[in-house]
Short mmCIF file of C-alpha atoms in Angstrom, two decimals:
data_model
loop_
_atom_site.label_atom_id
_atom_site.label_comp_id
_atom_site.label_asym_id
_atom_site.label_seq_id
_atom_site.Cartn_x
_atom_site.Cartn_y
_atom_site.Cartn_z
CA ALA A 12 -5.18 17.19 -0.20
CA GLN A 13 -2.98 14.75 -2.09
CA ARG A 14 -4.48 12.46 -4.68
CA VAL A 15 -3.28 9.69 -7.00
CA THR A 16 -5.26 8.78 -10.09
CA GLN A 17 -4.86 5.65 -12.15
CA PRO A 18 -7.35 6.05 -14.98
CA GLU A 19 -7.30 2.45 -16.20
CA LYS A 20 -8.87 -0.19 -14.03
CA LEU A 21 -7.87 -2.91 -16.48
CA LEU A 22 -5.20 -3.02 -19.17
CA SER A 23 -4.78 -6.00 -21.48
CA VAL A 24 -1.87 -6.28 -23.92
CA PHE A 25 -0.23 -9.07 -25.87
CA LYS A 26 3.09 -10.56 -24.91
CA GLY A 27 5.91 -8.62 -26.52
CA ALA A 28 3.88 -5.43 -26.88
CA PRO A 29 4.81 -2.22 -25.05
CA VAL A 30 3.07 -1.45 -21.78
CA GLU A 31 2.26 1.90 -20.21
CA LEU A 32 0.34 2.20 -16.96
CA LYS A 33 -0.75 5.72 -16.28
CA CYS A 34 -0.50 7.56 -12.99
CA ASN A 35 -1.29 11.20 -12.27
CA TYR A 36 -0.98 12.91 -8.93
CA SER A 37 -1.88 16.11 -7.17
CA TYR A 38 0.22 17.30 -4.26
CA SER A 39 1.27 20.75 -3.16
CA GLY A 40 4.64 19.64 -1.80
CA SER A 41 7.64 17.96 -3.35
CA PRO A 42 6.38 14.53 -4.40
CA GLU A 43 7.93 11.16 -3.83
CA LEU A 44 6.34 8.61 -6.13
CA PHE A 45 6.36 4.83 -6.07
CA TRP A 46 5.00 1.88 -7.98
CA TYR A 47 3.86 -1.16 -6.03
CA VAL A 48 2.94 -4.51 -7.55
CA GLN A 49 0.84 -7.38 -6.31
CA TYR A 50 1.17 -10.70 -8.12
CA SER A 51 -1.57 -13.29 -7.77
CA ARG A 52 -1.77 -14.64 -4.21
CA GLN A 53 1.27 -12.63 -3.13
CA ARG A 54 1.63 -9.62 -0.93
CA LEU A 55 2.05 -6.05 -2.05
CA GLN A 56 5.68 -5.24 -2.83
CA LEU A 57 7.65 -2.24 -3.96
CA LEU A 58 8.51 -2.26 -7.66
CA LEU A 59 10.35 1.02 -8.00
CA ARG A 60 10.59 4.57 -6.69
CA HIS A 61 11.32 7.69 -8.67
CA ILE A 62 14.27 8.87 -6.58
CA SER A 63 16.31 5.78 -7.40
CA ARG A 64 15.76 6.15 -11.16
CA GLU A 65 16.36 2.46 -11.66
CA SER A 66 14.85 -0.15 -13.93
CA ILE A 67 13.29 -3.14 -12.22
CA LYS A 68 12.17 -6.19 -14.22
CA GLY A 69 12.43 -4.02 -17.33
CA PHE A 70 10.04 -1.38 -15.95
CA THR A 71 10.89 2.30 -15.76
CA ALA A 72 8.97 5.34 -14.59
CA ASP A 73 9.84 8.99 -15.00
CA LEU A 74 8.46 11.71 -12.80
CA ASN A 75 7.08 14.54 -14.92
CA LYS A 76 6.36 17.44 -12.59
CA GLY A 77 4.96 19.60 -15.38
CA GLU A 78 2.30 17.02 -16.21
CA THR A 79 2.14 15.70 -12.62
CA SER A 80 2.55 12.19 -13.95
CA PHE A 81 4.54 9.08 -13.09
CA HIS A 82 3.67 6.58 -15.79
CA LEU A 83 5.10 3.06 -15.63
CA LYS A 84 6.53 1.69 -18.86
CA LYS A 85 7.99 -1.49 -20.25
CA PRO A 86 8.99 -1.90 -23.90
CA PHE A 87 8.19 -5.63 -24.21
CA ALA A 88 5.58 -7.18 -21.92
CA GLN A 89 6.05 -10.67 -20.54
CA GLU A 90 3.37 -13.02 -19.24
CA GLU A 91 4.84 -12.89 -15.73
CA ASP A 92 4.10 -9.14 -15.64
CA SER A 93 0.41 -9.90 -15.19
CA ALA A 94 -0.47 -8.41 -11.81
CA MET A 95 -2.16 -5.56 -9.99
CA TYR A 96 -0.14 -2.32 -10.09
CA TYR A 97 -0.55 0.57 -7.68
CA CYS A 98 0.93 4.02 -7.97
CA ALA A 99 1.60 5.68 -4.61
CA LEU A 100 2.60 9.11 -3.36
CA ARG A 101 4.42 9.67 -0.11
CA TYR A 102 3.23 12.67 1.82
CA SER A 103 4.37 14.13 5.11
CA GLY A 104 3.20 17.01 7.21
CA GLY A 105 0.50 17.60 9.75
CA GLY A 106 1.85 14.68 11.71
CA ALA A 107 1.15 12.16 8.98
CA ASP A 108 3.80 10.30 7.06
CA GLY A 109 2.18 7.70 4.88
CA LEU A 110 1.42 6.64 1.34
CA THR A 111 -1.56 7.65 -0.75
CA PHE A 112 -2.36 4.92 -3.25
CA GLY A 113 -4.27 5.00 -6.50
CA LYS A 114 -7.05 2.49 -7.08
CA GLY A 115 -4.77 0.26 -9.07
CA THR A 116 -4.57 -1.09 -12.61
CA HIS A 117 -4.99 -4.77 -13.33
CA LEU A 118 -2.49 -5.64 -16.06
CA ILE A 119 -3.15 -8.77 -18.08
CA ILE A 120 -0.55 -10.00 -20.55
CA GLN A 121 -2.06 -12.27 -23.15
CA PRO A 122 0.06 -14.98 -24.77
CA GLU B 209 15.03 -13.04 8.37
CA THR B 210 11.28 -13.27 8.89
CA GLY B 211 8.82 -11.15 6.94
CA VAL B 212 5.78 -9.24 8.13
CA THR B 213 3.10 -11.52 9.52
CA GLN B 214 -0.48 -10.65 10.34
CA SER B 215 -3.11 -12.47 12.34
CA PRO B 216 -5.76 -13.59 11.97
CA THR B 217 -6.04 -14.13 8.22
CA HIS B 218 -9.80 -13.77 8.17
CA LEU B 219 -12.47 -12.93 10.68
CA ILE B 220 -16.14 -12.07 10.82
CA LYS B 221 -17.57 -9.64 13.33
CA THR B 222 -20.99 -8.19 14.06
CA ARG B 223 -21.78 -4.50 13.74
CA GLY B 224 -21.07 -2.70 17.00
CA GLN B 225 -18.43 -5.15 18.17
CA GLN B 226 -14.75 -4.45 18.69
CA VAL B 227 -11.84 -6.11 16.90
CA THR B 228 -8.07 -6.38 17.39
CA LEU B 229 -5.74 -7.18 14.51
CA ARG B 230 -2.11 -8.08 15.04
CA CYS B 231 1.10 -7.53 13.12
CA SER B 232 4.64 -8.76 13.65
CA SER B 233 7.09 -6.52 11.89
CA GLN B 234 10.03 -7.71 9.86
CA SER B 235 13.12 -8.41 11.92
CA GLY B 236 15.00 -5.17 12.69
CA HIS B 237 12.16 -2.86 11.63
CA ASN B 238 10.97 -0.28 14.15
CA THR B 239 8.20 1.42 12.18
CA VAL B 240 4.78 -0.03 11.49
CA SER B 241 2.04 1.44 9.30
CA TRP B 242 -1.53 0.23 8.93
CA TYR B 243 -3.67 0.53 5.83
CA GLN B 244 -7.30 -0.25 5.00
CA GLN B 245 -8.06 -1.61 1.54
CA ALA B 246 -11.71 -1.75 0.58
CA LEU B 247 -12.75 -3.93 -2.35
CA GLY B 248 -11.68 -2.42 -5.65
CA GLN B 249 -9.72 0.38 -3.98
CA GLY B 250 -6.10 1.07 -3.22
CA PRO B 251 -4.83 0.89 0.36
CA GLN B 252 -5.68 3.89 2.55
CA PHE B 253 -3.28 5.03 5.25
CA ILE B 254 -4.69 4.67 8.78
CA PHE B 255 -1.71 5.50 10.99
CA GLN B 256 1.95 4.82 11.65
CA TYR B 257 3.85 3.88 14.79
CA TYR B 258 7.52 4.53 15.40
CA ARG B 259 9.21 3.34 18.57
CA GLU B 260 5.89 2.75 20.31
CA GLU B 261 4.41 6.18 19.54
CA GLU B 262 1.89 7.22 16.92
CA ASN B 263 3.87 9.04 14.27
CA GLY B 264 1.13 10.16 11.93
CA ARG B 265 -2.49 9.50 11.13
CA GLY B 266 -4.65 9.47 8.03
CA ASN B 267 -8.30 10.44 7.76
CA PHE B 268 -9.78 7.82 10.09
CA PRO B 269 -11.97 8.39 13.15
CA PRO B 270 -10.71 7.88 16.72
CA ARG B 271 -12.43 4.50 17.01
CA PHE B 272 -9.46 3.27 14.97
CA SER B 273 -6.60 3.05 17.45
CA GLY B 274 -3.33 1.23 17.71
CA LEU B 275 -0.43 0.15 19.81
CA GLN B 276 3.17 -0.71 19.20
CA PHE B 277 5.05 -2.90 21.64
CA PRO B 278 8.73 -2.86 22.67
CA ASN B 279 9.46 -5.66 20.21
CA TYR B 280 7.89 -3.39 17.51
CA SER B 281 4.94 -5.66 16.88
CA SER B 282 1.67 -3.78 16.60
CA GLU B 283 -2.07 -3.97 17.08
CA LEU B 284 -4.89 -2.23 15.29
CA ASN B 285 -8.09 -1.87 17.31
CA VAL B 286 -11.42 -0.86 15.86
CA ASN B 287 -14.35 -0.10 18.16
CA ALA B 288 -18.03 0.11 17.35
CA LEU B 289 -17.62 -1.73 14.05
CA GLU B 290 -19.63 -0.52 11.08
CA LEU B 291 -20.50 -2.39 7.91
CA ASP B 292 -18.16 -0.09 5.93
CA ASP B 293 -15.24 -1.29 8.03
CA SER B 294 -15.32 -4.52 6.02
CA ALA B 295 -11.99 -4.51 4.19
CA LEU B 296 -8.52 -5.98 3.94
CA TYR B 297 -6.27 -4.50 6.62
CA LEU B 298 -2.61 -4.33 5.71
CA CYS B 299 0.34 -3.84 7.97
CA ALA B 300 3.68 -2.61 6.63
CA SER B 301 6.98 -2.38 8.46
CA SER B 302 10.04 -0.31 7.67
CA LEU B 303 13.24 0.85 9.28
CA GLY B 304 13.33 4.35 10.69
CA GLN B 305 11.25 7.45 10.14
CA GLY B 306 10.73 9.07 6.82
CA PHE B 307 10.15 6.55 4.13
CA ALA B 308 12.44 3.62 3.83
CA GLU B 309 11.04 0.73 1.83
CA ALA B 310 7.94 -0.66 3.49
CA PHE B 311 7.37 -4.40 3.53
CA PHE B 312 3.73 -5.48 3.60
CA GLY B 313 2.05 -8.35 5.33
CA GLN B 314 -0.49 -10.57 3.62
CA GLY B 315 -3.37 -8.75 5.30
CA THR B 316 -6.34 -9.57 7.50
CA ARG B 317 -9.72 -9.80 5.78
CA LEU B 318 -12.37 -8.36 8.11
CA THR B 319 -16.04 -8.85 7.35
CA VAL B 320 -18.62 -6.96 9.41
CA VAL B 321 -22.15 -8.31 9.26
#
């Protein structure tokens, strides 16, 4: 069965410092990975997906199939980055086509 | 363009009762997925509807059922409520099968007492 692991429940860094939110997955098929973000009092929204290989709000994530990882990175954290971040894996097969989410990492950017 | 809306926002039910949650998908979207998010956990996939038919299901028992209507709005029904069903229920809509970007609603907070 597929699984997404986010080892850090809480990550606190200072403004201007680099940020890395870790995500590891297990999946027997070809993975599609995503990062979702939830800002305070807002709904869950897509931040980026690995197939588009784009940078959103300064964040990037590279899929490393050898290490089964999809870590989210930003070189210089900003206070507005404080939010809940979820890594998700799309799976299909057996009639199901949905997302498996990790438990999330609460990122706090301190001034 | 209207976003995904869910109703009600909160509700409290008694163990053993039945509940219906509603979701209006984003304009033009024909696929709706439902997720359960327990406290401190990530969302868990319940099922997906595409053009009024169930398109896939996660690891949830049959007492979790759903419907999608011709206007692509959707309902999630849960029978014989259990205390562990207390959670935030999220609806997400997208366009087409496969995985286009899913847009989430604000959720319905269900408390079972």
